[in-house]
């Protein structure tokens, strides 16, 4: 059964990799549910399964067992083409290393997914310009990634991720390559987008300062959800339209 | 502000490794340049040889008695009425047509006698530039001036062998329709010097009217009609049309059928050129494959990202195919720029090979080869080469493109 505002549900996820003759159990029965509008940090030590879990939710990888539901759809039942359409339309990705398309400008990187979606040119332009303005890159539309700083590139990556109006944005260590000031500003941006545009963010992090900013912190250890903590929204967030905080829905292993 | 379409992305991707792209483009351009030059030089020389063979022999297409090819004899004649000649000339690809009596003869003077090949012609109907090149090689005296003249023109070597000078008597002996030996008397009006020794020792030109009288042929009888076409590549089509329209009493044969030695020689040369061109195409394709494959393998992570943000495998395949198409198009354009000036020079001025020939006339497959070798570009062949290069480039891009489409995002992104 799908809760009214449920975006993501993972059930008893197991993922076993083979590295040569060694078997690596990246996930060992992780389960959790994420509701629309959440601002969720996945934390845990290296090798705890954060990135693997993000890959599963993002339909980039398939679990060895267990199930992933995105907006109620069981990803295991979708074809390669359907998964690629799902990633295009319902999931936004932000990567640690930014991963913008190097031959495209900031504007083109922002609008590329909308182009894939078949959004009309005028609408694409309007949304891309508005987003670039929103992430503080007005005037830098024509710059290519190598002409932008790391923080600016990550802002473009965020604009790209939300331009397609996805159900959820998955960010893998989005601040790991940034200095603390830039990282703080990026988190401000993500928080603001979450609050003002009701964009659901799930991001992995090692950084305690980043975890502090999340309104829900799911800690993974050895591929299991060890702790699922919800915080009150930051002061003033409610007044500016923060997303409602759903009840904790984790099912600790 | 416009976004980036797939062709734009592909174009920009091409220039990410400028040096590598330039090297690949150079190989495409140089390979295509070589193929175009080789083809143009071949076509230029074959065209010259075929036209030369036609104007020193029996035309691009020969209308003759169906039995003449197997058993050539002066009794195997055809009727060439003015209406029939007009019908031949009415074909849009035909530039000229002349009736001739052609065969073997024995020419004799008081001093000596020799076997020879004779062309009995109407000097009023023949033109040195379009039907009978030898008319331009009269180096002493002049061509007889009428079809019923008493004149005779001999090759220089033959005249020397017979010890005859201008105005001297020459008796030519033929075999008529009934197998009887008949003779005609003529006076040497001119001497031709083609420079081809075998031809100069054997060629005899006679007035067709006089020969008809000697042989007892009707005024419209001839052994053949030499047909000259505007473009020698259309000889087969013209022969087919004439064969169908002129009736069963004649055969229309192409120069390839009447000159199998020349046809075989050109066929062999064309085959070797094609083999070389295929090798060039394979080398080009290998270079392109290498460039695209390396480029794809370097970008697996990027392709993984593109798949993650919603590119479909088919779109990635298209992206790499666009890159190979750009390579092909730029390579072909570069080759056109590279080939333009040398081709112009080769077409207009040609290459003077006289120093290699040591002042002698060179004969290939019975045809005198010009000392200046000129290229000739058939537009459709140049287009074919360009298309072949583009297709070879696209084929070379298929596997790298397929490989790009097969990327598994999570493996290439290596987030774990």
Coordinates of N, CA and C in Angstrom, one line a residue, chain B residues 16 95 103 145 164 168 191 213 269 290 314-315 343 384-385:
Chain B
X16 N 37.2 18.2 -28.6 CA 37.7 18.2 -27.2 C 39.2 17.7 -27.3
X95 N 27.5 11.7 -81.7 CA 28.1 12.9 -82.1 C 28.4 12.9 -83.6
X103 N 39.4 -3.1 -94.3 CA 39.9 -4.5 -94.4 C 41.4 -4.6 -94.7
X145 N 41.0 14.4 -101.9 CA 40.0 15.4 -101.6 C 38.6 14.9 -101.9
X164 N 58.1 4.6 -102.2 CA 57.2 5.5 -103.0 C 57.3 6.9 -102.5
X168 N 53.7 9.1 -106.7 CA 54.1 7.8 -107.2 C 52.9 6.9 -107.3
X191 N 51.2 11.4 -96.9 CA 51.9 10.5 -96.0 C 51.5 10.9 -94.6
X213 N 34.0 0.9 -106.3 CA 34.1 0.5 -107.7 C 35.0 -0.7 -107.9
X269 N 43.4 -2.5 -65.3 CA 43.9 -1.3 -64.6 C 42.8 -0.7 -63.6
X290 N 39.7 3.7 -34.6 CA 40.6 3.9 -33.5 C 40.2 5.2 -32.8
X314 N 19.8 4.6 -27.1 CA 19.7 4.9 -28.6 C 20.3 6.3 -28.8
X315 N 20.0 7.2 -27.9 CA 20.5 8.6 -28.0 C 22.0 8.7 -27.9
X343 N 44.1 19.0 -58.8 CA 43.2 18.4 -59.8 C 43.1 19.4 -61.0
X384 N 30.7 9.6 -55.7 CA 30.7 8.2 -55.2 C 31.8 8.0 -54.2
X385 N 33.0 8.6 -54.5 CA 34.1 8.5 -53.6 C 33.7 9.1 -52.2

